[in-house]
């Protein structure tokens, strides 16, 4: 666990609340108070949870993996699809029993799902054992919320004020090798199916110097991979006075000394410029992989999704990237069964997938989100039909993945050794995106090694370390 104790910039009032919480926990004789965090959703939430853990440590808690021994349980939730939400209700409901066993236990719900007024109201009214409900732009106030709950009523704070980003929140990072670095928050795009802009608020970019400071600290403490995060990293810096856009930011981070690698997600095709592709090509530490969600291969559906590019524009972008970097790998998100989508429209998604040849895909069946424009569009295709299309897509992608993987046999790649699989077997990801498994000795763990790919079996690439 890494604990960022550089708290000089963190809000003094929150630091004071954290000290008061510590004192109260002692006063109430909560011996060795423990906190358990459950995170749903995307990397943005995972990254927020690392800061939430940092604040809890500042309040005097230690972290535990065991929910049953916790004195503080927090659910950081996701609202992107119905399925994500359903899981949360069950998890939160199960804390009722735990509270009966431990009267000191506090339960908090935050994140994108809690940000929706109707959901937050439901937690507040129907789940009386939930002590604290707070939204996505209030999480830096967690010490205050805990203090308030310990001394008074339940807490409910949902304000989405889009104010400046609070810096220097303490962080307890989950890993030591690969770390998240949020560069911007929120989204202005309002794709018609998507809840994110409503629950994350408007786009706000962090100051480039803050990002460089965090990246430098991470590299100094041994991180080998930095994942830059944002709902649309390509629009980094828009509307800010510092004049640094995402292409410039990549070059600045690339200039930081050290042996590390830079990844980033998510890129929106509409903001993926030639300047950015040049930067990716020129920066030797930036991976040769672009996660570039296209969502649908049909220009008609893309228009209804408000994605602001068409099939042709997307394919041009892929070509522009491959002209610069022939080996660049692509991954994408796809929605199957957007309202009004026909089998013919879906086939355009299928042909695009076959044409581009993505390394892998994140595929979703459309899930209506209340309050978004798509939720009220006529949606005649049945769930069953959509399921069939979805499976057709998976089968097509499996074939492509297999082909792509076989084409890598004989190639050498620089791999960050991330996982010890036991018995001298290790695995990691290449400078592109593919994962490879190889034999090694313990000192390879956490380091970059050059691996020659030898074979592809059981959906796995196997290689040999050559230095
Ligand atoms: N900002 C990112 C995506 C964030 S959400 C981007 O624009 O690419 C992650 C993915 O969830 C989306 O790319 C989309 O494919 C999927 N998604 C979002 N809303 C959805 C919905 N209502 N139903 C199904 N999938 C959805
Ligand atoms: Fe959602 Fe579109 Fe924003 Fe991505 S770009 S978070 S899909 S609204
Ligand atoms: Fe889910 Fe919120 Fe991320 S809705 S996908 S956790 S931004």
Short mmCIF file of C-alpha atoms and ligand atoms in Angstrom, two decimals:
data_model
loop_
_atom_site.label_atom_id
_atom_site.label_comp_id
_atom_site.label_asym_id
_atom_site.label_seq_id
_atom_site.Cartn_x
_atom_site.Cartn_y
_atom_site.Cartn_z
CA UNK A 1 0.00 0.00 0.00
CA UNK A 2 1.28 3.45 -0.89
CA UNK A 3 0.08 6.28 1.24
CA UNK A 4 0.58 9.75 -0.10
CA UNK A 5 1.39 11.84 2.95
CA UNK A 6 1.98 15.01 0.99
CA UNK A 7 -1.13 16.61 2.37
CA UNK A 8 0.00 20.20 2.33
CA UNK A 9 -2.58 21.12 -0.29
CA UNK A 10 -5.46 19.00 1.02
CA UNK A 11 -8.25 21.07 2.48
CA UNK A 12 -7.25 22.08 6.05
CA UNK A 13 -10.84 21.76 7.27
CA UNK A 14 -11.00 18.17 6.03
CA UNK A 15 -7.71 17.35 7.74
CA UNK A 16 -9.19 18.78 10.94
CA UNK A 17 -12.33 16.62 10.54
CA UNK A 18 -10.11 13.57 10.03
CA UNK A 19 -8.31 14.27 13.34
CA UNK A 20 -11.65 14.65 15.10
CA UNK A 21 -12.86 11.33 13.67
CA UNK A 22 -9.68 9.69 14.95
CA UNK A 23 -10.26 11.15 18.40
CA UNK A 24 -13.92 10.06 18.44
CA UNK A 25 -13.04 6.50 17.41
CA UNK A 26 -10.63 6.35 20.35
CA UNK A 27 -13.14 7.89 22.72
CA UNK A 28 -15.71 5.29 21.70
CA UNK A 29 -13.14 2.57 22.14
CA UNK A 30 -13.35 1.26 18.59
CA UNK A 31 -10.13 -0.72 18.75
CA UNK A 32 -8.24 -0.86 15.45
CA UNK A 33 -11.08 0.53 13.29
CA UNK A 34 -11.27 -1.11 9.88
CA UNK A 35 -12.74 0.01 6.55
CA UNK A 36 -13.90 -2.09 3.63
CA UNK A 37 -14.45 -0.51 0.19
CA UNK A 38 -16.44 -2.10 -2.63
CA UNK A 39 -15.92 -0.49 -6.03
CA UNK A 40 -18.14 -0.98 -9.06
CA UNK A 41 -17.75 0.48 -12.54
CA UNK A 42 -14.91 1.98 -14.52
CA UNK A 43 -11.32 2.95 -13.74
CA UNK A 44 -12.49 6.41 -12.79
CA UNK A 45 -14.31 4.87 -9.85
CA UNK A 46 -11.34 2.64 -9.02
CA UNK A 47 -9.17 5.74 -8.95
CA UNK A 48 -11.66 7.68 -6.79
CA UNK A 49 -11.73 4.73 -4.41
CA UNK A 50 -7.95 4.97 -4.01
CA UNK A 51 -8.45 8.52 -2.77
CA UNK A 52 -11.37 7.47 -0.58
CA UNK A 53 -9.08 4.85 0.99
CA UNK A 54 -6.44 7.53 1.54
CA UNK A 55 -8.94 9.72 3.39
CA UNK A 56 -10.12 6.78 5.50
CA UNK A 57 -6.54 6.06 6.55
CA UNK A 58 -6.22 9.71 7.48
CA UNK A 59 -9.32 9.25 9.66
CA UNK A 60 -7.61 6.43 11.54
CA UNK A 61 -8.98 3.37 9.73
CA UNK A 62 -6.96 0.52 8.34
CA UNK A 63 -8.24 -1.22 5.22
CA UNK A 64 -9.60 -4.74 5.31
CA UNK A 65 -10.61 -7.21 2.60
CA UNK A 66 -13.07 -8.82 5.03
CA UNK A 67 -16.44 -7.10 4.99
CA UNK A 68 -17.50 -8.91 8.18
CA UNK A 69 -14.75 -7.32 10.28
CA UNK A 70 -15.30 -3.77 9.01
CA UNK A 71 -16.39 -0.77 11.08
CA UNK A 72 -16.90 1.28 7.93
CA UNK A 73 -18.23 -0.09 4.63
CA UNK A 74 -18.39 2.03 1.52
CA UNK A 75 -19.94 1.19 -1.87
CA UNK A 76 -18.61 3.26 -4.76
CA UNK A 77 -21.27 2.62 -7.38
CA UNK A 78 -21.74 2.66 -11.16
CA UNK A 79 -24.87 3.60 -13.11
CA UNK A 80 -23.79 2.95 -16.68
CA UNK A 81 -26.04 -0.08 -17.23
CA UNK A 82 -28.98 -1.55 -15.33
CA UNK A 83 -27.03 -4.65 -14.46
CA UNK A 84 -24.40 -2.58 -12.63
CA UNK A 85 -27.12 -1.01 -10.50
CA UNK A 86 -28.90 -4.23 -9.60
CA UNK A 87 -25.77 -5.68 -8.04
CA UNK A 88 -25.42 -2.71 -5.72
CA UNK A 89 -28.86 -3.00 -4.11
CA UNK A 90 -28.18 -6.58 -3.07
CA UNK A 91 -24.76 -5.71 -1.67
CA UNK A 92 -26.02 -2.72 0.31
CA UNK A 93 -29.00 -4.71 1.61
CA UNK A 94 -26.67 -7.32 3.08
CA UNK A 95 -25.09 -4.75 5.42
CA UNK A 96 -28.27 -4.62 7.54
CA UNK A 97 -27.33 -7.87 9.26
CA UNK A 98 -23.71 -6.78 9.73
CA UNK A 99 -24.93 -3.66 11.51
CA UNK A 100 -26.90 -5.75 13.98
CA UNK A 101 -23.68 -7.57 14.84
CA UNK A 102 -21.52 -4.43 15.03
CA UNK A 103 -23.25 -1.30 16.40
CA UNK A 104 -20.20 0.82 15.49
CA UNK A 105 -20.51 -0.05 11.82
CA UNK A 106 -21.15 2.82 9.41
CA UNK A 107 -22.34 2.27 5.82
CA UNK A 108 -21.78 4.76 3.00
CA UNK A 109 -22.93 4.76 -0.63
CA UNK A 110 -21.35 7.07 -3.19
CA UNK A 111 -20.47 7.22 -6.88
CA UNK A 112 -22.46 7.53 -10.07
CA UNK A 113 -25.54 5.63 -8.95
CA UNK A 114 -25.85 7.60 -5.74
CA UNK A 115 -25.54 10.81 -7.77
CA UNK A 116 -28.98 10.19 -9.30
CA UNK A 117 -31.53 11.93 -7.13
CA UNK A 118 -34.11 9.13 -7.34
CA UNK A 119 -31.56 6.48 -6.38
CA UNK A 120 -30.10 8.55 -3.55
CA UNK A 121 -33.63 9.14 -2.24
CA UNK A 122 -34.29 5.41 -2.36
CA UNK A 123 -31.14 4.69 -0.33
CA UNK A 124 -32.05 7.36 2.15
CA UNK A 125 -35.69 6.33 2.58
CA UNK A 126 -35.72 2.57 2.08
CA UNK A 127 -32.31 1.71 3.54
CA UNK A 128 -32.30 3.36 6.98
CA UNK A 129 -29.07 1.58 7.88
CA UNK A 130 -27.20 3.53 5.17
CA UNK A 131 -25.53 6.34 7.13
CA UNK A 132 -23.94 8.45 4.41
CA UNK A 133 -24.97 9.07 0.79
CA UNK A 134 -22.80 11.37 -1.29
CA UNK A 135 -22.28 12.26 -4.95
CA UNK A 136 -19.35 12.13 -7.36
CA UNK A 137 -18.20 15.69 -6.80
CA UNK A 138 -18.30 15.63 -2.99
CA UNK A 139 -16.04 12.71 -2.15
CA UNK A 140 -13.15 14.93 -0.99
CA UNK A 141 -15.36 15.80 2.00
CA UNK A 142 -15.51 12.25 3.34
CA UNK A 143 -13.77 13.07 6.70
CA UNK A 144 -16.43 15.72 7.32
CA UNK A 145 -19.27 13.32 6.46
CA UNK A 146 -17.95 10.67 8.83
CA UNK A 147 -17.56 13.22 11.63
CA UNK A 148 -21.06 14.57 11.05
CA UNK A 149 -22.57 11.12 11.13
CA UNK A 150 -20.67 10.19 14.29
CA UNK A 151 -21.98 13.24 16.08
CA UNK A 152 -25.37 13.78 14.47
CA UNK A 153 -27.82 12.77 11.75
CA UNK A 154 -27.41 10.75 8.59
CA UNK A 155 -25.61 12.54 5.76
CA UNK A 156 -26.98 13.21 2.26
CA UNK A 157 -24.80 15.38 -0.03
CA UNK A 158 -25.36 15.32 -3.76
CA UNK A 159 -24.39 18.74 -5.02
CA UNK A 160 -23.00 18.63 -8.58
CA UNK A 161 -21.42 22.07 -8.67
CA UNK A 162 -18.69 21.51 -11.29
CA UNK A 163 -16.32 23.62 -9.25
CA UNK A 164 -12.56 23.42 -9.31
CA UNK A 165 -10.88 20.08 -8.74
CA UNK A 166 -9.65 19.48 -5.20
CA UNK A 167 -5.98 18.46 -5.29
CA UNK A 168 -3.74 16.66 -2.81
CA UNK A 169 -6.36 14.28 -1.49
CA UNK A 170 -4.45 11.49 0.26
CA UNK A 171 -4.17 8.35 -1.89
CA UNK A 172 -3.79 4.72 -0.97
CA UNK A 173 -2.96 3.07 -4.27
CA UNK A 174 -4.08 -0.48 -4.97
CA UNK A 175 -0.95 -1.48 -6.86
CA UNK A 176 2.75 -0.73 -6.91
CA UNK A 177 3.46 -1.28 -10.57
CA UNK A 178 0.55 0.07 -12.55
CA UNK A 179 -1.21 3.19 -11.34
CA UNK A 180 -4.18 5.31 -12.31
CA UNK A 181 -3.73 9.01 -12.90
CA UNK A 182 -6.94 10.96 -13.54
CA UNK A 183 -6.28 13.93 -15.82
CA UNK A 184 -9.84 15.13 -16.20
CA UNK A 185 -13.29 14.55 -14.78
CA UNK A 186 -16.80 14.65 -16.21
CA UNK A 187 -18.10 14.59 -19.75
CA UNK A 188 -19.72 17.14 -22.08
CA UNK A 189 -20.64 14.80 -24.89
CA UNK A 190 -24.13 13.65 -24.00
CA UNK A 191 -24.20 10.55 -26.16
CA UNK A 192 -27.92 9.86 -26.16
CA UNK A 193 -27.67 6.46 -24.41
CA UNK A 194 -25.28 7.52 -21.67
CA UNK A 195 -25.84 8.51 -18.06
CA UNK A 196 -22.25 9.61 -17.37
CA UNK A 197 -22.62 13.35 -18.17
CA UNK A 198 -25.58 13.53 -15.76
CA UNK A 199 -23.80 11.84 -12.88
CA UNK A 200 -20.25 13.10 -13.39
CA UNK A 201 -21.02 16.68 -14.37
CA UNK A 202 -19.16 18.88 -16.84
CA UNK A 203 -15.65 18.33 -18.12
CA UNK A 204 -12.93 19.72 -15.89
CA UNK A 205 -9.22 19.19 -16.55
CA UNK A 206 -6.55 19.05 -13.88
CA UNK A 207 -3.73 21.53 -14.04
CA UNK A 208 -0.87 20.05 -16.09
CA UNK A 209 1.63 20.80 -13.31
CA UNK A 210 -0.46 18.80 -10.83
CA UNK A 211 -0.49 15.88 -13.27
CA UNK A 212 3.27 16.07 -13.81
CA UNK A 213 3.79 16.24 -10.04
CA UNK A 214 1.66 13.15 -9.45
CA UNK A 215 3.27 11.25 -12.35
CA UNK A 216 6.77 12.12 -11.11
CA UNK A 217 5.91 10.93 -7.61
CA UNK A 218 4.51 7.69 -8.98
CA UNK A 219 7.62 7.02 -11.05
CA UNK A 220 9.89 7.85 -8.10
CA UNK A 221 8.03 5.35 -5.96
CA UNK A 222 8.53 2.60 -8.53
CA UNK A 223 5.46 2.65 -10.79
CA UNK A 224 6.25 1.29 -14.25
CA UNK A 225 2.97 2.05 -15.94
CA UNK A 226 0.83 5.15 -15.69
CA UNK A 227 -2.72 4.99 -16.97
CA UNK A 228 -4.05 8.46 -17.73
CA UNK A 229 -7.78 8.52 -17.08
CA UNK A 230 -10.72 10.54 -18.30
CA UNK A 231 -14.08 9.95 -19.97
CA UNK A 232 -12.64 11.65 -23.03
CA UNK A 233 -8.90 12.22 -22.55
CA UNK A 234 -8.58 13.75 -26.03
CA UNK A 235 -10.50 16.80 -24.96
CA UNK A 236 -8.08 17.40 -22.07
CA UNK A 237 -7.41 21.10 -21.53
CA UNK A 238 -10.37 22.42 -23.53
CA UNK A 239 -11.69 25.63 -22.03
CA UNK A 240 -8.67 25.98 -19.71
CA UNK A 241 -6.26 28.92 -19.87
CA UNK A 242 -3.01 26.90 -19.60
CA UNK A 243 -3.04 26.01 -23.32
CA UNK A 244 -1.92 22.39 -22.80
CA UNK A 245 -3.96 19.92 -24.85
CA UNK A 246 -3.76 16.12 -24.61
CA UNK A 247 -1.05 15.83 -27.28
CA UNK A 248 1.13 18.33 -25.39
CA UNK A 249 0.40 16.65 -22.07
CA UNK A 250 1.56 13.29 -23.45
CA UNK A 251 4.83 14.87 -24.59
CA UNK A 252 5.31 16.48 -21.16
CA UNK A 253 4.78 13.19 -19.32
CA UNK A 254 6.97 11.38 -21.84
CA UNK A 255 9.78 13.80 -20.92
CA UNK A 256 9.76 12.74 -17.26
CA UNK A 257 12.90 10.74 -16.60
CA UNK A 258 12.61 7.05 -15.81
CA UNK A 259 11.82 3.65 -17.28
CA UNK A 260 8.04 3.63 -17.42
CA UNK A 261 5.18 3.38 -19.86
CA UNK A 262 2.19 5.61 -20.48
CA UNK A 263 -1.29 4.34 -21.30
CA UNK A 264 -4.49 6.34 -21.55
CA UNK A 265 -8.23 5.90 -21.80
CA UNK A 266 -10.79 6.73 -23.08
CA UNK A 267 -10.31 8.42 -26.44
CA UNK A 268 -13.32 9.78 -28.26
CA UNK A 269 -12.95 9.54 -32.06
CA UNK A 270 -14.36 13.02 -32.59
CA UNK A 271 -11.45 14.58 -30.66
CA UNK A 272 -8.68 12.28 -31.89
CA UNK A 273 -6.56 14.69 -33.96
CA UNK A 274 -3.56 14.22 -36.25
CA UNK A 275 -1.56 16.22 -33.70
CA UNK A 276 -2.42 13.61 -31.10
CA UNK A 277 -1.52 10.69 -33.38
CA UNK A 278 1.83 12.38 -34.07
CA UNK A 279 2.43 12.68 -30.33
CA UNK A 280 1.63 9.01 -29.76
CA UNK A 281 4.06 8.09 -32.56
CA UNK A 282 6.82 10.39 -31.30
CA UNK A 283 6.67 9.55 -27.59
CA UNK A 284 8.64 6.37 -26.99
CA UNK A 285 7.03 5.78 -23.57
CA UNK A 286 3.49 5.96 -24.89
CA UNK A 287 2.00 2.57 -25.69
CA UNK A 288 1.12 1.73 -29.27
CA UNK A 289 -2.47 1.02 -28.36
CA UNK A 290 -5.53 3.20 -28.68
CA UNK A 291 -8.80 2.36 -27.00
CA UNK A 292 -11.07 4.09 -29.48
CA UNK A 293 -14.73 3.18 -28.90
CA UNK A 294 -16.83 3.40 -32.06
CA UNK A 295 -20.08 2.07 -30.47
CA UNK A 296 -21.77 1.34 -33.82
CA UNK A 297 -20.66 0.80 -37.41
CA UNK A 298 -23.81 2.39 -38.82
CA UNK A 299 -23.62 6.12 -39.57
CA UNK A 300 -27.38 6.33 -39.07
CA UNK A 301 -27.15 4.89 -35.55
CA UNK A 302 -24.06 6.97 -34.75
CA UNK A 303 -26.08 10.07 -35.57
CA UNK A 304 -28.88 8.96 -33.28
CA UNK A 305 -26.29 8.26 -30.59
CA UNK A 306 -24.97 11.84 -30.99
CA UNK A 307 -21.43 10.54 -31.41
CA UNK A 308 -20.49 13.30 -33.91
CA UNK A 309 -18.47 11.15 -36.32
CA UNK A 310 -19.58 8.67 -38.96
CA UNK A 311 -18.36 5.27 -40.11
CA UNK A 312 -16.18 6.79 -42.82
CA UNK A 313 -14.61 9.30 -40.41
CA UNK A 314 -13.82 6.52 -37.95
CA UNK A 315 -12.19 4.35 -40.59
CA UNK A 316 -10.14 7.34 -41.78
CA UNK A 317 -8.87 7.81 -38.26
CA UNK A 318 -7.80 4.18 -38.01
CA UNK A 319 -5.94 4.55 -41.29
CA UNK A 320 -4.27 7.80 -40.17
CA UNK A 321 -3.03 6.02 -37.04
CA UNK A 322 -1.82 2.94 -38.93
CA UNK A 323 -0.05 5.09 -41.53
CA UNK A 324 2.01 6.52 -38.68
CA UNK A 325 2.36 3.35 -36.60
CA UNK A 326 1.79 0.16 -38.63
CA UNK A 327 1.75 -2.08 -35.53
CA UNK A 328 -0.61 0.03 -33.42
CA UNK A 329 -3.32 -2.04 -31.72
CA UNK A 330 -6.91 -0.93 -31.26
CA UNK A 331 -9.60 -1.90 -28.81
CA UNK A 332 -13.16 -0.60 -28.72
CA UNK A 333 -16.48 -0.44 -26.91
CA UNK A 334 -19.59 -1.44 -28.84
CA UNK A 335 -23.27 -1.16 -28.03
CA UNK A 336 -25.53 -3.75 -29.65
CA UNK A 337 -29.26 -3.04 -29.97
CA UNK A 338 -29.46 0.74 -29.65
CA UNK A 339 -33.14 1.79 -29.97
CA UNK A 340 -34.27 1.45 -33.59
CA UNK A 341 -31.21 -0.59 -34.62
CA UNK A 342 -32.07 -3.21 -37.25
CA UNK A 343 -30.18 -6.33 -38.19
CA UNK A 344 -28.87 -4.43 -41.26
CA UNK A 345 -27.52 -1.68 -38.98
CA UNK A 346 -25.94 -4.28 -36.75
CA UNK A 347 -24.27 -5.88 -39.80
CA UNK A 348 -22.47 -2.59 -40.36
CA UNK A 349 -20.99 -2.95 -36.87
CA UNK A 350 -19.97 -6.48 -37.76
CA UNK A 351 -18.28 -5.46 -41.02
CA UNK A 352 -16.45 -2.62 -39.29
CA UNK A 353 -15.13 -5.04 -36.68
CA UNK A 354 -13.92 -7.36 -39.43
CA UNK A 355 -12.32 -4.51 -41.33
CA UNK A 356 -10.44 -2.86 -38.44
CA UNK A 357 -9.43 -6.04 -36.59
CA UNK A 358 -9.43 -4.94 -32.97
CA UNK A 359 -7.23 -6.74 -30.47
CA UNK A 360 -10.23 -7.06 -28.18
CA UNK A 361 -13.68 -5.59 -27.69
CA UNK A 362 -15.84 -4.53 -24.78
CA UNK A 363 -19.34 -5.30 -25.99
CA UNK A 364 -22.60 -4.33 -24.32
CA UNK A 365 -26.25 -4.84 -25.04
CA UNK A 366 -28.03 -1.48 -24.90
CA UNK A 367 -29.47 -0.77 -21.47
CA UNK A 368 -32.01 2.08 -21.18
CA UNK A 369 -31.00 4.74 -18.67
CA UNK A 370 -33.75 6.90 -17.28
CA UNK A 371 -33.36 10.56 -18.12
CA UNK A 372 -31.30 10.01 -21.27
CA UNK A 373 -32.80 10.82 -24.72
CA UNK A 374 -32.43 7.22 -25.98
CA UNK A 375 -34.55 5.86 -23.13
CA UNK A 376 -37.69 7.28 -24.79
CA UNK A 377 -36.82 6.31 -28.38
CA UNK A 378 -38.90 3.49 -29.90
CA UNK A 379 -37.04 0.21 -29.45
CA UNK A 380 -38.78 -2.52 -31.45
CA UNK A 381 -36.04 -5.20 -31.52
CA UNK A 382 -36.55 -7.78 -28.79
CA UNK A 383 -33.98 -8.60 -26.15
CA UNK A 384 -33.75 -12.09 -27.62
CA UNK A 385 -32.94 -10.72 -31.08
CA UNK A 386 -30.33 -8.40 -29.64
CA UNK A 387 -28.83 -11.33 -27.78
CA UNK A 388 -28.43 -13.22 -31.05
CA UNK A 389 -26.68 -10.28 -32.71
CA UNK A 390 -24.47 -9.93 -29.67
CA UNK A 391 -23.37 -13.57 -29.89
CA UNK A 392 -22.70 -13.20 -33.60
CA UNK A 393 -20.37 -10.32 -32.77
CA UNK A 394 -18.55 -12.32 -30.09
CA UNK A 395 -17.98 -15.22 -32.48
CA UNK A 396 -16.64 -12.87 -35.18
CA UNK A 397 -14.30 -11.22 -32.70
CA UNK A 398 -13.02 -14.56 -31.38
CA UNK A 399 -11.91 -15.46 -34.89
CA UNK A 400 -10.21 -12.10 -35.35
CA UNK A 401 -8.44 -12.30 -31.98
CA UNK A 402 -7.19 -15.75 -32.89
CA UNK A 403 -5.89 -14.53 -36.28
CA UNK A 404 -4.24 -11.49 -34.73
CA UNK A 405 -2.61 -13.54 -32.01
CA UNK A 406 -1.27 -16.08 -34.50
CA UNK A 407 0.19 -13.25 -36.56
CA UNK A 408 2.27 -12.26 -33.53
CA UNK A 409 4.15 -15.59 -33.45
CA UNK A 410 7.84 -14.91 -34.07
CA UNK A 411 7.57 -11.26 -33.02
CA UNK A 412 9.58 -9.69 -30.22
CA UNK A 413 7.85 -7.44 -27.77
CA UNK A 414 8.74 -5.43 -24.70
CA UNK A 415 6.61 -6.75 -21.89
CA UNK A 416 6.00 -5.39 -18.41
CA UNK A 417 6.02 -8.48 -16.23
CA UNK A 418 2.91 -8.02 -14.09
CA UNK A 419 1.82 -11.37 -12.84
CA UNK A 420 3.51 -14.29 -11.14
CA UNK A 421 1.44 -17.32 -12.18
CA UNK A 422 3.52 -19.71 -10.04
CA UNK A 423 6.02 -22.45 -10.96
CA UNK A 424 8.31 -19.95 -12.70
CA UNK A 425 5.61 -18.80 -15.10
CA UNK A 426 4.95 -15.06 -15.52
CA UNK A 427 2.75 -12.88 -17.70
CA UNK A 428 2.46 -9.30 -18.77
CA UNK A 429 1.33 -6.89 -21.47
CA UNK A 430 3.33 -5.77 -24.47
CA UNK A 431 3.94 -2.18 -25.52
CA UNK A 432 0.90 -2.71 -27.72
CA UNK A 433 -1.94 -4.37 -25.85
CA UNK A 434 -1.51 -8.13 -26.14
CA UNK A 435 -0.82 -10.26 -23.09
CA UNK A 436 1.93 -12.86 -23.19
CA UNK A 437 2.95 -15.68 -20.83
CA UNK A 438 6.58 -16.82 -20.39
CA UNK A 439 9.00 -18.65 -18.10
CA UNK A 440 11.25 -16.57 -15.90
CA UNK A 441 12.96 -16.14 -12.55
CA UNK A 442 11.54 -14.03 -9.69
CA UNK A 443 13.62 -10.94 -10.53
CA UNK A 444 11.66 -10.39 -13.78
CA UNK A 445 8.55 -9.55 -11.76
CA UNK A 446 7.79 -5.84 -12.04
CA UNK A 447 10.35 -5.26 -14.77
CA UNK A 448 10.37 -4.83 -18.51
CA UNK A 449 11.61 -7.85 -20.46
CA UNK A 450 11.90 -8.56 -24.17
CA UNK A 451 9.93 -11.64 -25.11
CA UNK A 452 9.82 -13.53 -28.40
CA UNK A 453 6.37 -14.99 -29.07
CA UNK A 454 6.56 -18.72 -29.78
CA UNK A 455 3.05 -20.11 -29.88
CA UNK A 456 -0.65 -19.44 -29.36
CA UNK A 457 -2.64 -22.04 -27.44
CA UNK A 458 -5.85 -22.00 -25.36
CA UNK A 459 -6.37 -18.30 -26.04
CA UNK A 460 -2.91 -17.53 -24.66
CA UNK A 461 0.27 -16.27 -26.30
CA UNK A 462 3.42 -18.00 -25.02
CA UNK A 463 6.90 -16.60 -25.43
CA UNK A 464 10.51 -16.79 -24.26
CA UNK A 465 12.51 -14.05 -22.63
CA UNK A 466 15.39 -13.07 -24.86
CA UNK A 467 16.94 -10.52 -22.52
N1 LIG B 1 -16.35 7.82 -22.11
C1 LIG B 1 -16.21 6.56 -22.70
C2 LIG B 1 -17.17 5.51 -22.23
C3 LIG B 1 -17.64 5.44 -20.85
S1 LIG B 1 -18.91 4.29 -20.54
C4 LIG B 1 -16.44 6.70 -24.19
O1 LIG B 1 -17.16 7.57 -24.63
O2 LIG B 1 -15.93 5.88 -24.91
C5 LIG B 1 -18.20 2.78 -21.12
C6 LIG B 1 -18.97 2.13 -22.19
O3 LIG B 1 -20.21 1.70 -21.71
C7 LIG B 1 -19.34 2.99 -23.38
O4 LIG B 1 -18.29 3.15 -24.28
C8 LIG B 1 -20.50 2.26 -23.98
O5 LIG B 1 -20.07 1.31 -24.92
C9 LIG B 1 -21.11 1.55 -22.78
N2 LIG B 1 -22.38 2.15 -22.42
C10 LIG B 1 -22.62 3.40 -21.97
N3 LIG B 1 -23.94 3.58 -21.77
C11 LIG B 1 -24.55 2.42 -22.10
C12 LIG B 1 -25.91 1.98 -22.11
N4 LIG B 1 -26.91 2.78 -21.76
N5 LIG B 1 -26.14 0.70 -22.49
C13 LIG B 1 -25.16 -0.12 -22.86
N6 LIG B 1 -23.87 0.25 -22.87
C14 LIG B 1 -23.55 1.51 -22.51
FE1 LIG B 2 -20.87 8.64 -22.13
FE2 LIG B 2 -20.44 9.57 -24.54
FE3 LIG B 2 -19.40 10.82 -22.45
FE4 LIG B 2 -18.44 8.47 -23.15
S1 LIG B 2 -18.36 10.35 -24.37
S2 LIG B 2 -18.95 9.13 -21.10
S3 LIG B 2 -20.24 7.42 -23.89
S4 LIG B 2 -21.56 10.64 -22.94
FE1 LIG B 3 -19.99 3.74 -14.19
FE2 LIG B 3 -19.66 6.19 -13.41
FE3 LIG B 3 -17.69 4.95 -14.58
S1 LIG B 3 -21.46 5.38 -14.39
S2 LIG B 3 -18.73 3.54 -15.95
S3 LIG B 3 -18.56 4.40 -12.67
S4 LIG B 3 -18.15 7.11 -14.72
#
